[in-house]
XYZ file of C-alpha atoms in Angstrom:
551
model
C 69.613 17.676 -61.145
C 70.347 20.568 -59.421
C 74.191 21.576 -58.277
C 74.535 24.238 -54.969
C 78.408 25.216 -54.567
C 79.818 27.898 -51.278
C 77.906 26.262 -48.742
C 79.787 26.921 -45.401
C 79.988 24.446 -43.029
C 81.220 24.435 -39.349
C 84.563 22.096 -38.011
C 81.865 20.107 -36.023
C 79.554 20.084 -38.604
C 81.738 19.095 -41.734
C 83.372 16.165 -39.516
C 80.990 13.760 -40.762
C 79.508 13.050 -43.748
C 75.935 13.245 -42.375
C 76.944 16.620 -41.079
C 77.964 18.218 -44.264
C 74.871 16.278 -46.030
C 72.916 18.381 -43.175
C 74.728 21.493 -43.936
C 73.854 20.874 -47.485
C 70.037 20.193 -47.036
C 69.524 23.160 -44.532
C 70.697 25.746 -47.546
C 69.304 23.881 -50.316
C 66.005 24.355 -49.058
C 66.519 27.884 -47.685
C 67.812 28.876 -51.373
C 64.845 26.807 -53.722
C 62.257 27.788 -50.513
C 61.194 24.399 -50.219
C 60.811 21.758 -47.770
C 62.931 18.641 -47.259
C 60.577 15.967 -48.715
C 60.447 18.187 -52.017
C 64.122 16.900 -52.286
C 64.756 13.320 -52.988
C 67.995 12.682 -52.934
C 70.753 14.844 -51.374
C 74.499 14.193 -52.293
C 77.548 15.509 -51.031
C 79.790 16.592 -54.254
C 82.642 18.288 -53.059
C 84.421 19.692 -49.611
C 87.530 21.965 -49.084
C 88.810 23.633 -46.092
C 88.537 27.291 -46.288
C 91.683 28.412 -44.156
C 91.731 32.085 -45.731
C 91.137 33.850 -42.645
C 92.916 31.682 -39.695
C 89.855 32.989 -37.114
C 87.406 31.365 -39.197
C 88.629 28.198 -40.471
C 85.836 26.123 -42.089
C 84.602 24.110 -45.101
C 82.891 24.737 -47.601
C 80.670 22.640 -49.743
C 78.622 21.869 -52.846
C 76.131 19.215 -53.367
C 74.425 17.712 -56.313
C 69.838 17.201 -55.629
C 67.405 15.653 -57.039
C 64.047 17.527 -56.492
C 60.848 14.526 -55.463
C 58.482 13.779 -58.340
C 55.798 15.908 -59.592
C 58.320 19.231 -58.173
C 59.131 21.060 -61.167
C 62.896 21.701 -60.794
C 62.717 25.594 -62.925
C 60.146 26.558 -60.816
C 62.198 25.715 -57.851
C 65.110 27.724 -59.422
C 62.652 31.263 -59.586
C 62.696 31.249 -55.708
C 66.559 31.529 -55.820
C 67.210 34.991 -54.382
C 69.295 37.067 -57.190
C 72.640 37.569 -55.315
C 73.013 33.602 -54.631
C 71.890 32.796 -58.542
C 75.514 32.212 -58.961
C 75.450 29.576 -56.580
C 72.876 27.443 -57.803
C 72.434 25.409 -61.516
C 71.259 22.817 -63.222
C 73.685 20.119 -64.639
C 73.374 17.042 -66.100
C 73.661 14.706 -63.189
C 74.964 11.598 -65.974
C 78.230 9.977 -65.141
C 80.585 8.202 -67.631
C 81.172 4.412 -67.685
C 82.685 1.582 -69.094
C 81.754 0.538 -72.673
C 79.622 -2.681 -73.127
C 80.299 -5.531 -75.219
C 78.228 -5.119 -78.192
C 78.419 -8.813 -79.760
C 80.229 -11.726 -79.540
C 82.229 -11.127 -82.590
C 84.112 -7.902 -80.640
C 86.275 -10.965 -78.472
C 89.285 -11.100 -80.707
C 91.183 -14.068 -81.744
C 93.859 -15.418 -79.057
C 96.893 -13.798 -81.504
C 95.103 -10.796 -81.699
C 93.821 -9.833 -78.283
C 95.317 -6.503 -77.601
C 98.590 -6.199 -74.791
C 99.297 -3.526 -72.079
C 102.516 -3.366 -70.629
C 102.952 -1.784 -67.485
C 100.474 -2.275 -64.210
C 100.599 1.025 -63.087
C 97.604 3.398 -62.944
C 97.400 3.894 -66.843
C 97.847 0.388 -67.812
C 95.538 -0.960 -64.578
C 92.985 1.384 -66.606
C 93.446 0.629 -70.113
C 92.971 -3.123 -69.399
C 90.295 -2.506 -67.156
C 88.413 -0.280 -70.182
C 89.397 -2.999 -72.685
C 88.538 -6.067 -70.428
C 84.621 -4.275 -69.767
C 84.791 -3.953 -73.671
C 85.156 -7.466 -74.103
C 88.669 -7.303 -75.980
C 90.007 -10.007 -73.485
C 93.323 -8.030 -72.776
C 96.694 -9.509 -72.046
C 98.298 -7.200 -69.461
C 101.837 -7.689 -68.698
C 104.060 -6.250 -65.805
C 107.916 -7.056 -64.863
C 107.243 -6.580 -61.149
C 105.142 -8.629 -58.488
C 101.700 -8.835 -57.130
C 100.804 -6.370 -54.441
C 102.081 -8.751 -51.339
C 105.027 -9.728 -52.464
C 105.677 -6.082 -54.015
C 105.559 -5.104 -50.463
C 107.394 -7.990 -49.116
C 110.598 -6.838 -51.521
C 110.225 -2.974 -50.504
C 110.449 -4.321 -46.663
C 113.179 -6.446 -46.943
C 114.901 -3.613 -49.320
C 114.462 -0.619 -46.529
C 116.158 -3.187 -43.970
C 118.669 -4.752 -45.691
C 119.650 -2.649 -48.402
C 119.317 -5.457 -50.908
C 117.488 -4.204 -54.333
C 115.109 -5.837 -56.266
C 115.181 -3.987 -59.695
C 112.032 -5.516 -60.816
C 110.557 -5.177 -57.694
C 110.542 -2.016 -55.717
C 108.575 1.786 -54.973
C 108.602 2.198 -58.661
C 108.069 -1.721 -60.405
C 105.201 -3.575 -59.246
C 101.111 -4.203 -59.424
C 99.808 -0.377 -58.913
C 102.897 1.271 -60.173
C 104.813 4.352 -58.310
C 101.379 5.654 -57.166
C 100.793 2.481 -54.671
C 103.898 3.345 -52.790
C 103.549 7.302 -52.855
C 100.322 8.546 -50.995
C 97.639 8.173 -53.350
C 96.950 11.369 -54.016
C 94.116 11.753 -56.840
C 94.061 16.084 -56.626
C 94.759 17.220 -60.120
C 94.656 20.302 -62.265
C 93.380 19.019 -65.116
C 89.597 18.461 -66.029
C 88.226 15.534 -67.437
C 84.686 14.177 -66.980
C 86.154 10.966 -66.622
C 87.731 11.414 -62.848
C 83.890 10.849 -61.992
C 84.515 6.745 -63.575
C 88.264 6.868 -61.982
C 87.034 7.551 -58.717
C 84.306 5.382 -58.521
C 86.292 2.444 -59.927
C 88.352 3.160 -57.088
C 85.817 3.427 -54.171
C 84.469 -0.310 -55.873
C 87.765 -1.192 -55.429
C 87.979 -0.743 -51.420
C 89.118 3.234 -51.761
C 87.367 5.414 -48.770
C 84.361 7.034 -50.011
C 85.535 10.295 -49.122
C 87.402 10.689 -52.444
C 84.376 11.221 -54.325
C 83.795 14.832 -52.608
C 87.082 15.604 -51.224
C 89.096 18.444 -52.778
C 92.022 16.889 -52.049
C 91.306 13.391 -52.075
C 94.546 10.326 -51.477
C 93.937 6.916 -50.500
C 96.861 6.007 -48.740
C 99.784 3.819 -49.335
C 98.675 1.452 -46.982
C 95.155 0.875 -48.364
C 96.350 1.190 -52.084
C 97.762 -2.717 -52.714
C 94.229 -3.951 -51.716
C 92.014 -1.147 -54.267
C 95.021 -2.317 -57.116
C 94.499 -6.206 -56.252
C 90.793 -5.733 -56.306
C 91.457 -4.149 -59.790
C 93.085 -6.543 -61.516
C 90.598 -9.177 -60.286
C 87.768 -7.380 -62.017
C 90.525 -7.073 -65.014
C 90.548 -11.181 -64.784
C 86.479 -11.637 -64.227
C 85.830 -9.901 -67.068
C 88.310 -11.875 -69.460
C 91.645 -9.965 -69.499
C 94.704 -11.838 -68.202
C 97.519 -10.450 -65.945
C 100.714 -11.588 -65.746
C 103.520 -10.697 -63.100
C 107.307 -11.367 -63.133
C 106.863 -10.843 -67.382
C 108.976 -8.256 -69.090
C 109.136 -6.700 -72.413
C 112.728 -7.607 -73.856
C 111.716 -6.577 -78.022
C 108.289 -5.003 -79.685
C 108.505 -7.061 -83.166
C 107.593 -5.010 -86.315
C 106.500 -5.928 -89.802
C 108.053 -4.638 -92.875
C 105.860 -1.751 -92.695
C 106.802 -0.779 -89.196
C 103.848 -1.540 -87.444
C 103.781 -3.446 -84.073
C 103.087 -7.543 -84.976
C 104.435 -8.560 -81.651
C 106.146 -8.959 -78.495
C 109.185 -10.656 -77.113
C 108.663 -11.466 -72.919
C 111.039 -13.169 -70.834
C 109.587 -14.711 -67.690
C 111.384 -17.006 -64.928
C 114.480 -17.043 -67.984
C 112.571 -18.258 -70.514
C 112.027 -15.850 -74.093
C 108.335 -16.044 -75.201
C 107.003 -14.574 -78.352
C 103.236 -13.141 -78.416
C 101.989 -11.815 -81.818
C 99.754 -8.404 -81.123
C 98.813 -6.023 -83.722
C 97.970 -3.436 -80.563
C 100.851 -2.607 -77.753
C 99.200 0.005 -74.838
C 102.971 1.236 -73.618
C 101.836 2.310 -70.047
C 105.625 1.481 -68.669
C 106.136 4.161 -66.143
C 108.323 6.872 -66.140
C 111.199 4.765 -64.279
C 111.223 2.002 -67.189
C 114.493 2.931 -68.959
C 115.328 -0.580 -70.503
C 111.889 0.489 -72.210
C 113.233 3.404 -73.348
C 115.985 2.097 -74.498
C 114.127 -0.458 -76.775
C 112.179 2.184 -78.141
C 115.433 4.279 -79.413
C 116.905 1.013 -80.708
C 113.448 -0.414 -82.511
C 112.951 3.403 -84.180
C 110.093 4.601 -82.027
C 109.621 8.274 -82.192
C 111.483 9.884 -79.196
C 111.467 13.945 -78.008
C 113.251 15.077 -75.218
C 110.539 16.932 -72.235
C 111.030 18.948 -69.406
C 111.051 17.314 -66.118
C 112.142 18.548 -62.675
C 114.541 16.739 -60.154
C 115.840 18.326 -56.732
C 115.120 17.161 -52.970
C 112.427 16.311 -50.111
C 111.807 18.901 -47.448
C 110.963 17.914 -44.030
C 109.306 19.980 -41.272
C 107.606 19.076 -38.055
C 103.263 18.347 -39.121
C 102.795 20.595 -36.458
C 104.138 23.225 -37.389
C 102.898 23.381 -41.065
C 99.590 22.931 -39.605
C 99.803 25.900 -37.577
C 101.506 28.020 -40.247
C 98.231 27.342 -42.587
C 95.126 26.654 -39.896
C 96.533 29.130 -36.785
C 94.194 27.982 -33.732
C 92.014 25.375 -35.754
C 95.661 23.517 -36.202
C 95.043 19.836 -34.490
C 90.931 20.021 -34.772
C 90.015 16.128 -35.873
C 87.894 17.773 -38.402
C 90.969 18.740 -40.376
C 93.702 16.272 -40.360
C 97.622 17.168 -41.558
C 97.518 20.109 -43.258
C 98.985 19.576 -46.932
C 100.504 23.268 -49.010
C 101.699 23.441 -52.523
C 104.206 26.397 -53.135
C 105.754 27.886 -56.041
C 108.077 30.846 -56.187
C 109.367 32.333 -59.749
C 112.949 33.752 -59.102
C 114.374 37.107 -61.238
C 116.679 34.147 -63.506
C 113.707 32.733 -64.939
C 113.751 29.464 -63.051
C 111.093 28.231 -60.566
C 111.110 26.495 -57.390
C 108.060 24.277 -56.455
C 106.713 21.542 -53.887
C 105.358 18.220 -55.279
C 103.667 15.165 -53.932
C 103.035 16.816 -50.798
C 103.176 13.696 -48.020
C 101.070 15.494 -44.942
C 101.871 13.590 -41.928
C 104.440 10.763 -44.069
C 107.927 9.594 -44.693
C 110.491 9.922 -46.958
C 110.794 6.491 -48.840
C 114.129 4.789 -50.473
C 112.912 4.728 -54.097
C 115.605 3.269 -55.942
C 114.809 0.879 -58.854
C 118.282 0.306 -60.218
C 121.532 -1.120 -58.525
C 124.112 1.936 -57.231
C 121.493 4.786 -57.227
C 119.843 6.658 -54.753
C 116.323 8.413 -54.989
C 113.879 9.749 -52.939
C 109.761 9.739 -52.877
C 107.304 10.853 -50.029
C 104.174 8.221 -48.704
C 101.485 9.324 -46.640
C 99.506 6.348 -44.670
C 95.849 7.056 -45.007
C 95.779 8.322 -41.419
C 98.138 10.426 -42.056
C 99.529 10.865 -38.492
C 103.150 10.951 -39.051
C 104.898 13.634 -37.285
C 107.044 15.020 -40.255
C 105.587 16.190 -43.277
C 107.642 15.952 -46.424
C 107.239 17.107 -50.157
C 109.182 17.081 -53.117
C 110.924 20.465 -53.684
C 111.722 20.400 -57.445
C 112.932 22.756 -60.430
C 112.625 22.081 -63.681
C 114.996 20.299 -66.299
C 114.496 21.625 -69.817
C 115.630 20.182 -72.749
C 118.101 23.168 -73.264
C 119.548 21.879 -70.404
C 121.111 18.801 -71.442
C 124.321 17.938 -73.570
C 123.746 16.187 -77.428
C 120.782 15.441 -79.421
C 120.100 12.219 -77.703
C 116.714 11.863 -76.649
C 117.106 9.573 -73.476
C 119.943 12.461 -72.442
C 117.476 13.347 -69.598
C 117.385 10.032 -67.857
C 121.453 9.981 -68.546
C 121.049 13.047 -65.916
C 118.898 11.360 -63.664
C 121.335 8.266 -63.337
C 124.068 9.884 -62.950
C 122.702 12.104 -59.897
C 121.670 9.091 -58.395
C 124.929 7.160 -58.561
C 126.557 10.915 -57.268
C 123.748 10.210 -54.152
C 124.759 6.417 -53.813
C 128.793 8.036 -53.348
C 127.967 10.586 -50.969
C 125.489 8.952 -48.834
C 128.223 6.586 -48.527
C 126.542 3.418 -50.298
C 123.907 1.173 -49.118
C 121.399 3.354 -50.426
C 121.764 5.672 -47.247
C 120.774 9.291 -48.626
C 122.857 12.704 -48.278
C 120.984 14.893 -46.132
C 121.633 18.442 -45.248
C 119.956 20.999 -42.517
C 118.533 24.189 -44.577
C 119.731 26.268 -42.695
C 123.445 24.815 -43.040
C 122.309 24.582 -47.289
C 121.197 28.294 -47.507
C 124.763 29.382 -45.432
C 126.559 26.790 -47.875
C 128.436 24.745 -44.952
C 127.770 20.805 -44.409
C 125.615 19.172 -42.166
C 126.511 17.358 -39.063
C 123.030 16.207 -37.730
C 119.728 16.481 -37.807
C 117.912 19.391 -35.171
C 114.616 18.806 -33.694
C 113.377 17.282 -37.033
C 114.367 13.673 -37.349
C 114.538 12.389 -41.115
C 112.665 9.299 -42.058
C 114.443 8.108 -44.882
C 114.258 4.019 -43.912
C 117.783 3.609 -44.929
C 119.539 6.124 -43.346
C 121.129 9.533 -44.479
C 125.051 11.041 -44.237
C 124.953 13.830 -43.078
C 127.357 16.991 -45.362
C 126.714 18.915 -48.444
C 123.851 17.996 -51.256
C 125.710 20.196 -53.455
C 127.646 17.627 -55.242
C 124.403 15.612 -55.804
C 122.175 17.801 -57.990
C 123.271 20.209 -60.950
C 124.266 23.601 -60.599
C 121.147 25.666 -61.882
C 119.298 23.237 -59.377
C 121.260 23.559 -56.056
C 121.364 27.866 -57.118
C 117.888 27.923 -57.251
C 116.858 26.156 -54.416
C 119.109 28.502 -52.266
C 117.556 31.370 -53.900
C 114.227 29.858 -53.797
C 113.744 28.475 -50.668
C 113.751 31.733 -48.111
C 111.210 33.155 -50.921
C 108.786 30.475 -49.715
C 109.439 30.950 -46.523
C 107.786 34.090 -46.884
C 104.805 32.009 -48.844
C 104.751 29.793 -45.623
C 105.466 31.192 -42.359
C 108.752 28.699 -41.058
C 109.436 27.029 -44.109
C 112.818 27.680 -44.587
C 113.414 27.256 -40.764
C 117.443 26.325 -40.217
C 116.615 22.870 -39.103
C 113.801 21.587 -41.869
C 115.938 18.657 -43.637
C 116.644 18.311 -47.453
C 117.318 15.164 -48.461
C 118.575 14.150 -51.941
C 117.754 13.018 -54.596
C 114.373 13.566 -55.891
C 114.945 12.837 -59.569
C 111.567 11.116 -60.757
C 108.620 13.385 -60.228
C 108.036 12.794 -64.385
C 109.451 11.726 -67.142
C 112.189 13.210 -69.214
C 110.607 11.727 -72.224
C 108.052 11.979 -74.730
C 107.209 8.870 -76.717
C 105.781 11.168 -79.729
C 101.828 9.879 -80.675
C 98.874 11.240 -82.751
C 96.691 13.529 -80.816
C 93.617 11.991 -81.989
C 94.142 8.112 -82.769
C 96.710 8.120 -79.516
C 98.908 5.826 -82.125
C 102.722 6.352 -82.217
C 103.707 8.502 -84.913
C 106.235 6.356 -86.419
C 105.287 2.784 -85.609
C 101.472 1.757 -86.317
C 99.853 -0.808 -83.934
C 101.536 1.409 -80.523
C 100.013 3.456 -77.647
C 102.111 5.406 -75.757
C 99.941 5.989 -72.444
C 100.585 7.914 -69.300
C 103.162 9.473 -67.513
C 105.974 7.085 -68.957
C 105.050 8.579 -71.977
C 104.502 12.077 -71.712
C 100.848 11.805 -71.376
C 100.109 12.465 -67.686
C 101.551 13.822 -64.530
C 99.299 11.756 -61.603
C 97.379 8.868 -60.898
C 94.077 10.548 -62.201
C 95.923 11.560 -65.290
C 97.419 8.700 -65.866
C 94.360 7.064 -65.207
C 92.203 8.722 -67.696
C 95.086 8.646 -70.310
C 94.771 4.755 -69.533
C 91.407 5.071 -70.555
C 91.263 7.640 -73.621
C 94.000 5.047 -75.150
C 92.221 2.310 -74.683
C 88.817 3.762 -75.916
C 90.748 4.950 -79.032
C 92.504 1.237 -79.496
C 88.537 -0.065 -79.458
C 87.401 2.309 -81.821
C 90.301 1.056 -84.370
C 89.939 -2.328 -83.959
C 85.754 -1.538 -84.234
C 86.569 0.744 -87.715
């Protein structure tokens, strides 16, 4: 298989996916000097907008081929002219997959099946990998299905009554379902390929196999998660909803024999010799557990601060000048960082193009904040996450759960100011960076669903965070023409973008390093930082929990 990368491609061209497959086919053969039937297969492998020079907005491409039989591919390759060699390779066009079930004798014994607890991406993963495996897993999670998941954040954003099992953060799909979808990561990992196409199987848009900068959209997500567990249940595994983890049993050696699961009242004991720990980074009764049962616990940095809104438009024309609006391109999304002289950084998250601020409070008196994008993405604010980082210098004591302390206490600070039922504190920038309070909004209005009080966020947030997000934010404004414009809204808290803990595990075995028998997985853990991180940590645990049980 042969890969071709920089392959420019028009607005009008790149709209559709037959264009850009066009695009693609018209340079492949000008570059191997071939014709089109000496190609067999043509594929569209990746897209990005090029928006360097705002008179020539465009895309650019790369696409994966597979030359017709009886063409010899090398020979094809000698015809490349020498400045475009770059551009063109071979690569091995073979995709990861699920394992197989060997034999029979791999379905374990009903006491022995393995458990995952948490139905977020990494644990949606994990028993998905173990289920195709044939290991029949039990996978447990303490909020609802998808439908009534949604039902409860409805009724939540109009009436102010919380679920705490049921919310943005608890519930089939985890955080993820109610936050965008966005799949973009930094890391590399050959599995993404096997995420992504699990995903598209699951009702996901194709264009996240090729997009740069793929999401899927909050409002398409609870069908792709449903989808997934019933593949979970078709190949063996069982799910259970409405089921939390109250105790993880240990022997005398310290080693997990069990778990303890309340459900509708009612205490059930399951014996398990394997625990996949894919809680979520919002599961502090978890956390809790773990510090009281002995589980290895380290403090990590996390970041907390607020959600910027401006007006789509103009973030679209700041970043695409003319082109802004062209169907072709959709909401424009940024990601900006700026490193300030005290050695603290400011930086967007979970950029929502064209979404809302959502009410993302999971427990009772506490206010935070998240961004959703529909998959449309035609909202007319867009909002992000503007963060700074929590280190574990930063916090009071030894205890390791002193992070989360920090993040519940914010939030109850939020639930005071924003004058309680869950209505946010909100502040105009350019009333933050001239430190005087709010009284209203300007011309951008805020879309938190239950409401904001207008004042001060100062109170909210700790010191080091509120000075550098003053100090930060006319820095990026430079970054991104408008951005700190006096009437973009900040609205507080954001205090969950990660989690402030590490649940300590072997880096090769992905066991606990105090309590044999437990996985820590994804970004509840430590172990990830999105849904394709999380999704592939899902999977790397899951592979290494098969290869113990197969030693």
């Amino acid at each position: 298989m042969l890969e071709i990368s920089e392959i420019s491609c028009s607005l009008k061209e790149g709209s559709s996916e037959r264009g850009c497959i066009a695009a693609c086919t018209r340079e492949a053969t000008r570059l191997l000097g071939c014709r089109r039937q000496d190609l067999s297969r043509v594929e569209l492998h990746r897209k990005s907008i090029d928006a360097r020079k705002k008179s020539n907005v465009h895309f650019t491409l790369s696409a994966r081929i597979d030359v017709a039989s009886g063409i010899d591919e090398l020979r094809l390759l000698e015809h490349v002219p020498p400045r475009d060699a770059r551009r063109v390779r071979a690569v091995d066009g073979a995709e990861p997959s699920f394992e197989r079930p060997r034999n029979a004798a791999n379905v374990p014994d009903a006491d022995e099946r393995p458990i995952v607890v948490g139905a977020g991406c990494a644990g949606l993963f994990a028993a998905l990998t173990l289920a195709e495996a044939g290991l029949a897993p039990l996978l447990i999670e303490q909020g609802d299905d998808a439908t009534r998941r949604t039902s409860a954040v409805r009724h939540f954003n109009a009436t102010g009554e919380l679920d705490p099992a049921s919310n943005i953060q608890f519930g089939l799909g985890g955080a993820g379902t109610f936050s965008d979808g966005k799949l973009n990561t930094g890391t590399k990992n050959p599995l993404h390929r096997l995420v992504l196409r699990t995903l598209v199987e699951a009702g996901s848009p194709r264009d996240i196999l090729w997009d740069a900068k793929p999401h899927i959209g909050s409002d398409v997500l609870p069908e792709v998660v449903t989808n997934i567990v019933a593949r979970i249940r078709s190949c063996g595994g069982e799910v259970r909803f409405r089921t939390q983890v109250t105790d993880i049993e240990l022997d005398a050696r310290g080693a997990v024999r069990g778990v303890t699961v309340t459900h509708e009242g009612r205490a059930e004991h399951i014996p398990a010799r394997a625990v996949i720990l894919a809680c979520g980074h919002s599961a502090r009764d978890v956390f809790a557990l773990l510090r009281h049962c002995g589980v290895a616990l380290e403090r990590k940095t996390f970041a907390m601060g607020v959600r910027i809104e401006h007006l789509q438009a103009d973030i679209d024309r700041a970043l695409y000048g003319t082109a802004a609006g062209h169907p072709a391109l959709g909401a424009a999304p940024y990601s900006l960082v700026a490193h300030l002289d005290n050695g603290r950084s400011l930086f967007s998250f979970c950029m929502c193009p064209g979404g809302e601020v959502v009410a993302a409070a999971s427990e009772r008196g506490g206010v935070v904040t998240n961004g959703a994008s529909l998959n449309a993405r035609d909202g007319r604010n867009a909002n992000a996450a503007l963060l700074v980082n929590i280190t574990p210098s930063d916090l009071p004591g030894t205890d390791p759960l002193a992070g989360i302390e920090l993040q519940r206490s914010c939030e109850r600070r939020a639930f005071a100011c924003g004058g309680g039922a869950y209505r946010a504190p909100a502040q105009l920038v350019g009333d933050f960076l001239q430190g005087r309070a709010s009284t209203g909004p300007g011309r951008i209005a805020p879309t938190y669903p239950r409401g904001v009080t207008w004042g001060s966020i100062d109170e909210v947030l700790p010191a080091h965070v509120i000075d550098t997000l003053r100090e930060g934010l006319p820095l990026l404004g430079r970054r991104l023409k408008g951005y700190d414009c006096p009437d973009a809204v900040l609205t507080a808290p954001e205090t969950r973008s990660s989690s402030p803990v590490t649940v300590v595990r072997d880096r090769t075995s992905c066991v606990s390093v105090s309590t044999p028998g437990l996985y820590p997985c994804g970004e509840g853990a430590g172990y990830a930082g999105g849904i394709m991180s999380a999704a592939t940590d899902g999977i790397r645990c899951a592979r290494a929990l098969i290869d113990a049980q197969r030693a």
